[in-house]
Each structure stands twice: as C-alpha cells, then as structure tokens.
Short mmCIF file of C-alpha atoms and ligand atoms in Angstrom, two decimals:
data_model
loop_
_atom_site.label_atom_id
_atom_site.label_comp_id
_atom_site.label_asym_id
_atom_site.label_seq_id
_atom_site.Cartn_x
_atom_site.Cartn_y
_atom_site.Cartn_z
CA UNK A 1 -50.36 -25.41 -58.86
CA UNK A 2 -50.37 -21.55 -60.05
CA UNK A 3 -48.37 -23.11 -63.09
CA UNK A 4 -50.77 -25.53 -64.06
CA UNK A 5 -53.67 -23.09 -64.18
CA UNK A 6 -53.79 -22.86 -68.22
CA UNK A 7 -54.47 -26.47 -68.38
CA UNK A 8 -57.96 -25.73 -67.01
CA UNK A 9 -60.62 -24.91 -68.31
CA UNK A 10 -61.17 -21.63 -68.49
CA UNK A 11 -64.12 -21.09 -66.82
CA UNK A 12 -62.57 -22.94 -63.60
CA UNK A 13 -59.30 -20.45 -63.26
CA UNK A 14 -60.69 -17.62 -61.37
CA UNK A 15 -62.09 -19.58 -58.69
CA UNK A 16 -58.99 -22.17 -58.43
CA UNK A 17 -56.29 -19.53 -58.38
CA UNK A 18 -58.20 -17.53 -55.57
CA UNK A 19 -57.82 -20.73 -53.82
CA UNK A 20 -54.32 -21.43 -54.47
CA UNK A 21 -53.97 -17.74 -53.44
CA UNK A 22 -55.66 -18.10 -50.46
CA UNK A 23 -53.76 -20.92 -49.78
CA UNK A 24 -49.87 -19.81 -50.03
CA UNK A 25 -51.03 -16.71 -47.99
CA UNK A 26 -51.95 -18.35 -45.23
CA UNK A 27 -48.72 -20.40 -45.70
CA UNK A 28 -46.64 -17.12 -45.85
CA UNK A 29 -48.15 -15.69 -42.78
CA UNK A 30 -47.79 -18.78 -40.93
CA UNK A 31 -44.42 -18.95 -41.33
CA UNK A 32 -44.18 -15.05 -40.37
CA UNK A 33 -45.35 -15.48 -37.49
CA UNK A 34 -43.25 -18.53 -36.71
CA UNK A 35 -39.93 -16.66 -37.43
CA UNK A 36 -41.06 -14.06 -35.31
CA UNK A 37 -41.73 -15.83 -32.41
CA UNK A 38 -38.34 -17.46 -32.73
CA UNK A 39 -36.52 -14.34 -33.10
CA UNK A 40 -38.33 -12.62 -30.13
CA UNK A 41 -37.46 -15.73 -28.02
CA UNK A 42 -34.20 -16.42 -28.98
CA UNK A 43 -32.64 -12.81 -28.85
CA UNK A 44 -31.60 -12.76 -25.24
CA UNK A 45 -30.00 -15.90 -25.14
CA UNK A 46 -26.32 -16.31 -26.59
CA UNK A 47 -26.65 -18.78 -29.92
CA UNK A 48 -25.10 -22.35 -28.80
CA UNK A 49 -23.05 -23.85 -30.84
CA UNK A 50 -20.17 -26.45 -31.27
CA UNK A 51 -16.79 -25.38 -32.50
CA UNK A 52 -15.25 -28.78 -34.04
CA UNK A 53 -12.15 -27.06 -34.66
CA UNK A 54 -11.57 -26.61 -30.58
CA UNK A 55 -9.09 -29.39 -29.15
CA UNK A 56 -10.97 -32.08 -27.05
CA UNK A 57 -9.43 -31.58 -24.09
CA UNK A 58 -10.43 -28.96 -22.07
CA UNK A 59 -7.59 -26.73 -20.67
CA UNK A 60 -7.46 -24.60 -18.20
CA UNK A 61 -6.86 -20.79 -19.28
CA UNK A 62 -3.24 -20.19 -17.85
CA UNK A 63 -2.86 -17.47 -15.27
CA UNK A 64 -0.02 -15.27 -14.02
CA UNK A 65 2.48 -16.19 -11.27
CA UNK A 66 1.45 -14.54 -8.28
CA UNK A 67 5.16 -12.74 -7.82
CA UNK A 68 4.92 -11.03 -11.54
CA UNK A 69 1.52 -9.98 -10.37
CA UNK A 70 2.87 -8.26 -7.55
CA UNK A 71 5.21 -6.67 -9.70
CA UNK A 72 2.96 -5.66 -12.35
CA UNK A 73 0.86 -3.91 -9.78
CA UNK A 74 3.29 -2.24 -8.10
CA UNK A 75 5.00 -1.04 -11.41
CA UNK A 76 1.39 0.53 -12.40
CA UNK A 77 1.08 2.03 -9.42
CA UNK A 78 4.86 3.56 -9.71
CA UNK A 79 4.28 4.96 -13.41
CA UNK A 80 0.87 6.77 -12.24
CA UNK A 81 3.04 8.31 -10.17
CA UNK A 82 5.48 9.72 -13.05
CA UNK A 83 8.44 6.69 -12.86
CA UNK A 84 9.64 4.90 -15.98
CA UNK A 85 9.95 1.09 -16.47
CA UNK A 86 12.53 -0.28 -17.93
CA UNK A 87 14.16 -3.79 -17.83
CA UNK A 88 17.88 -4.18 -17.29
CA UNK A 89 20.03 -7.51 -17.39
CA UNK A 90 19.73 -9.90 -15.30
CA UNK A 91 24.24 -10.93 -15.64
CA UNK A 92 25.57 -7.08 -14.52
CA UNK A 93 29.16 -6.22 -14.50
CA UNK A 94 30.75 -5.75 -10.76
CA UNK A 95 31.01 -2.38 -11.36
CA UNK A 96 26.92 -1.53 -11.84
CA UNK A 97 26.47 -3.80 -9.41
CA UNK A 98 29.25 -2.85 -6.43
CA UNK A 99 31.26 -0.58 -7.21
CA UNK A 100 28.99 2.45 -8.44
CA UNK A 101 27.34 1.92 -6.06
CA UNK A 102 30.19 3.12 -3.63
CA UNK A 103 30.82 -0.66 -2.35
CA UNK A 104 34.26 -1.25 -3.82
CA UNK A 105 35.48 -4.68 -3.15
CA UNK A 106 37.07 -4.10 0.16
CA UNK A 107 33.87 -3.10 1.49
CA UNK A 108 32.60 -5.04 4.69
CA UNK A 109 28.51 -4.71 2.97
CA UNK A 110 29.76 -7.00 -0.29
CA UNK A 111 29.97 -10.50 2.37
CA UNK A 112 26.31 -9.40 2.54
CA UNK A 113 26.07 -10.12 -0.57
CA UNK A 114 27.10 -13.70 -1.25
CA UNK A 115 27.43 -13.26 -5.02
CA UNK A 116 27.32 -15.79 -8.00
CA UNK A 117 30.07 -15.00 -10.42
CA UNK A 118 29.71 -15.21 -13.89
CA UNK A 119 32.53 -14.41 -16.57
CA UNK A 120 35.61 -12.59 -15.38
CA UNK A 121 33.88 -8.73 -14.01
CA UNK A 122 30.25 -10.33 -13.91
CA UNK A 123 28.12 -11.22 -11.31
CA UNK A 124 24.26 -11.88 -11.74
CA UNK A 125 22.77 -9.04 -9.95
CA UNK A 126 22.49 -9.20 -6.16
CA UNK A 127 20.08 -6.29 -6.05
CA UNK A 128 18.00 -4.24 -8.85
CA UNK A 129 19.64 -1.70 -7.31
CA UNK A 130 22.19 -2.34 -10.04
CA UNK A 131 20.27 -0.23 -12.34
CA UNK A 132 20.57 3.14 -10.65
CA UNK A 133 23.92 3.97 -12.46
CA UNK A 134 22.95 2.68 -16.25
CA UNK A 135 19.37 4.51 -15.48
CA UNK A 136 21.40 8.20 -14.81
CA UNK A 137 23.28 7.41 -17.60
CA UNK A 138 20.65 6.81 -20.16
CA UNK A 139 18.40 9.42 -19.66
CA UNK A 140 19.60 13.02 -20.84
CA UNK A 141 19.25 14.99 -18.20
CA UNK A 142 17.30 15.09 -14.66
CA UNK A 143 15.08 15.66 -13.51
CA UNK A 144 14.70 11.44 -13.55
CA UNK A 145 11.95 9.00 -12.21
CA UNK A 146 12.81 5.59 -13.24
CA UNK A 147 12.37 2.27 -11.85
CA UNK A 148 12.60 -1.43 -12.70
CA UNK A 149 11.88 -4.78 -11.30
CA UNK A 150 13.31 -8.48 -11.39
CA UNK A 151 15.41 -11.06 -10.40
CA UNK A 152 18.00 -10.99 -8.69
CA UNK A 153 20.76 -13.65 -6.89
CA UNK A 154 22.44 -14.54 -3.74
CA UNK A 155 24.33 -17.38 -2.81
CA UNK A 156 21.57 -18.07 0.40
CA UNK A 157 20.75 -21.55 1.82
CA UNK A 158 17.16 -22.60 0.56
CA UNK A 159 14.51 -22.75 3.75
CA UNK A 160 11.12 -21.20 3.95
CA UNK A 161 12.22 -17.60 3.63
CA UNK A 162 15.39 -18.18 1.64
CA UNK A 163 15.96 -19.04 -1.82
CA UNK A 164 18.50 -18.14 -4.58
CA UNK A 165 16.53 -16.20 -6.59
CA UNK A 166 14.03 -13.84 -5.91
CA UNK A 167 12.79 -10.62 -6.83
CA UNK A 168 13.10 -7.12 -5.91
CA UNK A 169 11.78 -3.54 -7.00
CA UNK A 170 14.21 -0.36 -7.31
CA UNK A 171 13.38 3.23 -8.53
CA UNK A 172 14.89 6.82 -8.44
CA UNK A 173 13.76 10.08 -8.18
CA UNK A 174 16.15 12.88 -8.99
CA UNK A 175 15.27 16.45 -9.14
CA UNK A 176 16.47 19.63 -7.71
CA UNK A 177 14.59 20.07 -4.52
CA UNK A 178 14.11 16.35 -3.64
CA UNK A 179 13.85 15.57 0.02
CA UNK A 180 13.28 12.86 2.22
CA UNK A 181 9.62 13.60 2.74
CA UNK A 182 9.40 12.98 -0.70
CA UNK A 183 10.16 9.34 -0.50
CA UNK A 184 8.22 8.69 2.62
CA UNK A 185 4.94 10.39 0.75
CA UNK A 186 6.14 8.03 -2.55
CA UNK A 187 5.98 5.25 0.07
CA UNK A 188 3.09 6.03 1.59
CA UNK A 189 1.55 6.19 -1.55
CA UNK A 190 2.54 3.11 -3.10
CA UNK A 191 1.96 0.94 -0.43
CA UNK A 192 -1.52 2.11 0.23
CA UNK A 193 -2.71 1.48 -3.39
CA UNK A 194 -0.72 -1.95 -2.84
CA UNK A 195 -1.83 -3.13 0.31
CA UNK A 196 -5.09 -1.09 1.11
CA UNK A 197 -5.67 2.28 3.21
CA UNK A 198 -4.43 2.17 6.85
CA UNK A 199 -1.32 0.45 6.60
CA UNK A 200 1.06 2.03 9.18
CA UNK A 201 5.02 2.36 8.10
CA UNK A 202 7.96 2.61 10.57
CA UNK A 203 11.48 4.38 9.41
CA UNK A 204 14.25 2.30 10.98
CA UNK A 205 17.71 4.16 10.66
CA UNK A 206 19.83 2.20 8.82
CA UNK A 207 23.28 1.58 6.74
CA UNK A 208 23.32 1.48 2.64
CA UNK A 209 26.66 2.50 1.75
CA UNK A 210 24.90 3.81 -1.28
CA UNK A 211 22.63 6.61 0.57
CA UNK A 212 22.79 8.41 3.20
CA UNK A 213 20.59 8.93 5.24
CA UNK A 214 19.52 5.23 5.06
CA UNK A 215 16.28 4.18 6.11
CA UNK A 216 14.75 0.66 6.30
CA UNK A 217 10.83 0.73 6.44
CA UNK A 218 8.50 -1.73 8.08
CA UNK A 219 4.69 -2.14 7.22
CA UNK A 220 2.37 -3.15 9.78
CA UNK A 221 0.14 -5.39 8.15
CA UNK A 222 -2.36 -7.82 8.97
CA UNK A 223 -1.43 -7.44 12.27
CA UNK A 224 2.50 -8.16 12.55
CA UNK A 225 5.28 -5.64 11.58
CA UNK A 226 7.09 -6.83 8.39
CA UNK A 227 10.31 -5.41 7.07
CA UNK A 228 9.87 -4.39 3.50
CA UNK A 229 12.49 -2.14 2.22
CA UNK A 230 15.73 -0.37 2.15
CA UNK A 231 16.08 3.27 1.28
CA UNK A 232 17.39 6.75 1.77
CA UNK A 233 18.67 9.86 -0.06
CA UNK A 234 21.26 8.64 -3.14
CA UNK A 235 25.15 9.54 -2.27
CA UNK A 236 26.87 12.67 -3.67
CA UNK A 237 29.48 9.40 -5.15
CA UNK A 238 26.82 7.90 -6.95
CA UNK A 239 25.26 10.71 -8.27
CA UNK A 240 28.78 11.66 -9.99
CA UNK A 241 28.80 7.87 -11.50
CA UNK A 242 25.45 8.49 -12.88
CA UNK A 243 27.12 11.72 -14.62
CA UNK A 244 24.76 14.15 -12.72
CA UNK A 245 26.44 16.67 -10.46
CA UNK A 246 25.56 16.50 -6.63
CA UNK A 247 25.43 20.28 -5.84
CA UNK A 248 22.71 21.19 -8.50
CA UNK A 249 20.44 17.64 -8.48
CA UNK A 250 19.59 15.22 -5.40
CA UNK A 251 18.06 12.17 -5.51
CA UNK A 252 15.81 9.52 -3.30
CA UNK A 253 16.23 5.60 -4.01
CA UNK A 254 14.43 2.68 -2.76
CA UNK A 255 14.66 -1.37 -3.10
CA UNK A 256 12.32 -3.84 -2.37
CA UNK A 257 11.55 -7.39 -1.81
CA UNK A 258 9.05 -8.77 -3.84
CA UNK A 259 8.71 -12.34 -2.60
CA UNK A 260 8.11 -11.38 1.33
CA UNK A 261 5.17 -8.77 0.62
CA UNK A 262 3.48 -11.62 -2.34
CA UNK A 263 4.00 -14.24 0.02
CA UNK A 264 2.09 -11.84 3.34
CA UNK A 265 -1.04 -10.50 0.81
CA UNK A 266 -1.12 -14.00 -1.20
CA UNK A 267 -0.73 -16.22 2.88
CA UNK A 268 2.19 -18.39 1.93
CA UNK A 269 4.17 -19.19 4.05
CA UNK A 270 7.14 -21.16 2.00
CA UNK A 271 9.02 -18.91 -0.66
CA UNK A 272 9.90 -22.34 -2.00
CA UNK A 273 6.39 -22.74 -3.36
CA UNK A 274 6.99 -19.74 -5.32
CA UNK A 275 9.78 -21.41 -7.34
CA UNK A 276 8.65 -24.83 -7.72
CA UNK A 277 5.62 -24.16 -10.38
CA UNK A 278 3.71 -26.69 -9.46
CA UNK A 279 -0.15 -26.47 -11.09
CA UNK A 280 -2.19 -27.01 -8.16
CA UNK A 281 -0.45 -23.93 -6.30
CA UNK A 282 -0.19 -21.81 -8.96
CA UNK A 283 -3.65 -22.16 -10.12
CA UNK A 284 -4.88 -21.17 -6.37
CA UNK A 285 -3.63 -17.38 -7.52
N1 DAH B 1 19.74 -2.94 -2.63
C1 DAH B 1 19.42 -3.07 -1.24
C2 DAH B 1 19.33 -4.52 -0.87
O1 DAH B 1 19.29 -5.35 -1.72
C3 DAH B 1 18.10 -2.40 -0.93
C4 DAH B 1 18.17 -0.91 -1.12
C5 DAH B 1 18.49 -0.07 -0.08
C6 DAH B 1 17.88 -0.36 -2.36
C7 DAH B 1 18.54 1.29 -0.23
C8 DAH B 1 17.92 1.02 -2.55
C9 DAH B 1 18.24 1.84 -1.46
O2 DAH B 1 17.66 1.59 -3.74
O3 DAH B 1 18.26 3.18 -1.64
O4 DAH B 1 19.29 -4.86 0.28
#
C-alpha cells in the first residue's frame, strides 16, 4: 500500500500514509506482544519434538550385570584407598597359578582346586590370586598396592551356590612395616563403604599355603554370618618369586568371592541366575 502512494493524488498522501502507518504499527506491536507471551510461556518447559531418525521400536537402555557392578564398586573403593587395577589373563600358566604361589603339584590344597587344563602348563585360573606373582614382577620396586578382579574356574558341580565360573577379587599391599592390622583396617574399610556402616567381621584362623598367618573373614550381614574371604600376611617364598626380598619388604594379600556377597546385597538366592542372562532378571538390577 506504502508503494502505491505516488499513484494518488497528491493532496490525498499525507493522510493515507498516516493510515497505512498507523496500521502496520499496530500490526508490529501485535505481533510483539504475541512472541512475547510465547516466549515467557514456553521457557520452562523442554521444546517437544519428534526425532524421525530414532528407530521405532522402543528399547530399553541396557544396564550392567549386577556381578561387574559389584566389582566396579569394590575396585573404586580399593583405588581410593591407594591400590592399582589392572587386568590379567583369564588362561594362566601352572606356575602363576600353583606353583608361585608355594602349592607345587604334590601339594594336598591343589585337589581343592579342581582345575580345567588348557594347553600343556595352562590352566584357566582357579583364583585371581594368580596375579600376585606377575603384579611383584611388573612394578619396579615396593612399596606395591595392586589389585585386580575377574573370572576365574573350577571344575564344581552346578547347584544354587556352585557354578564353573565365577568371580573373585585379589589385591596386595607390600611395604616395609606392613602388619596384620593393616589388612583388617583395609577390610574394615572396604567392606563398610561396600555393605554400609555396622557390619561386624570375624577372623577365622585358617590354612593358605600362600600366607601365613592365614585368616578367613566372615561378615555378619543382614542378620546371618557369611564367609567372604581368605587372607593373611604373603609368604617369605612368594615374596622371593615376586623378586622382592622378604627381610627388607612384607606384604598382606586378600581374595574374594564376588558372586556370594552380589548374590546377599542383590537377595538371590541361585548363582545360576547370575550366568544365565536372561532379560527379565537382569533388568531387575
Ligand atoms: N585364592 C584363595 C581362594 O581362592 C583365596 C585367598 C586366600 C586369596 C588368601 C588371597 C589370600 O590373596 O591371601 O580360595
């Protein structure tokens, strides 16, 4: 309309382009104040919209297994605490496995173990234990704190607290002055932050024949006493296979199940559930 003003007359174009004027202003403010209002209103709520590009069947995000959960928490715990992680293999040869460990193959504690073989010197791992001897070995000197976690294997008949696999926790502390209040305070420690404050823990003498003195501990927990762990102070023998000499360092170690403590904080009561991966357990965690 503003365009068409110098086909008028000229006497009629001040009072029609006030009007046209007039008119776009209100226009303007009009829509102003619309896109204010929206933007006042809209602000707090999150913009909807429709992502065509997402699959059209929902899914449901996945979730971690409730037995690397346990282990990730534990092995957070450990490391504020000063230990290292580190993985080792799974197939170990018999000498990491026994024999550095002071249980050469005449000794009585190997039946315990009820091995699986692999090629000729390998067995998978009965116990993360395994890893004490490559863990001296790689780091440079002591003092050492170093831990890992995993799988391990035993020839066991499958029931509701037995199964092939399962999964255990080791770590070592080595340092001059090391004592065995030491690893009942890292015990303590641990399995407060794990299982909550309160928690009592019993030191049953025991037999390892790679410490001495051997301890396995107990947690009272939800109202039953559950065995938990082997540990003690690490042997003179295995020190010297770990290349660190027994008169100047000593050493704690400890090993732990990590199916029997998931399956008491998660209540299941079948390790075999644990194994079998089926969605509508799994997604319960
Ligand atoms: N490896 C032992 C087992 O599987 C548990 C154990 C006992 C680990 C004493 C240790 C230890 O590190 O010091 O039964």
């Amino acid at each position: 309309m503003l365009r068409s003003l110098g086909k008028l007359p000229e006497d009629q174009r001040p009072a029609f382009g006030q009007a046209v004027n007039q008119a776009k202003n209100r226009v303007q403010t009009a829509l102003d104040e619309r896109k204010q209002h929206l933007q006042a209103t809209t602000k707090s709520k999150p913009r909807e919209w429709i992502d065509v590009t997402l699959p059209g069947i929902r899914r449901e995000i996945g979730r971690r297994h409730p037995l690397m959960q346990t282990m990730e928490e534990l092995k957070t715990i450990l490391q504020g605490m000063g230990f290292r992680y580190d993985d080792y293999p799974e197939i170990e040869t018999e000498y990491n496995n026994f024999d550095a460990l002071n249980t050469p193959s005449w000794h009585p504690s190997r039946d315990m173990h009820d091995s699986f073989y692999s090629e000729q010197g390998h067995v998978m791992r009965t116990h993360t234990s395994a890893f004490q001897v490559h863990a001296m070995k790689q780091a440079s000197s002591p003092p050492i704190r170093a831990m890992t976690a995993g799988r391990c294997y035993r020839r066991d008949e499958i029931d509701d607290t037995h199964f092939p696999i399962f999964h255990q926790l080791d770590a070592i502390a080595i340092d001059r002055t090391i004592c065995f209040a030491d690893l009942k305070h890292t015990l303590y420690q641990m399995l407060t932050a794990f299982l909550g404050p309160g928690i009592q823990l019993r030191f049953r003498p025991s037999y390892f024949p790679f410490t001495t003195p051997s301890a396995e501990v107990d947690v009272f927990y939800r109202g039953r006493w559950m065995e938990l762990l082997g540990s003690g102070m690490m042997r003179p023998e295995v020190l010297r296979n770990g290349g660190i000499d027994p008169a100047e360092w000593r050493g704690f170690a400890f090993g732990m199940g990590i199916d029997r403590i998931t399956m008491a904080k998660f209540n299941v009561t079948d390790i075999r559930l644990l194994y079998e991966n089926e969605a509508a357990f799994l997604t319960q965690f």
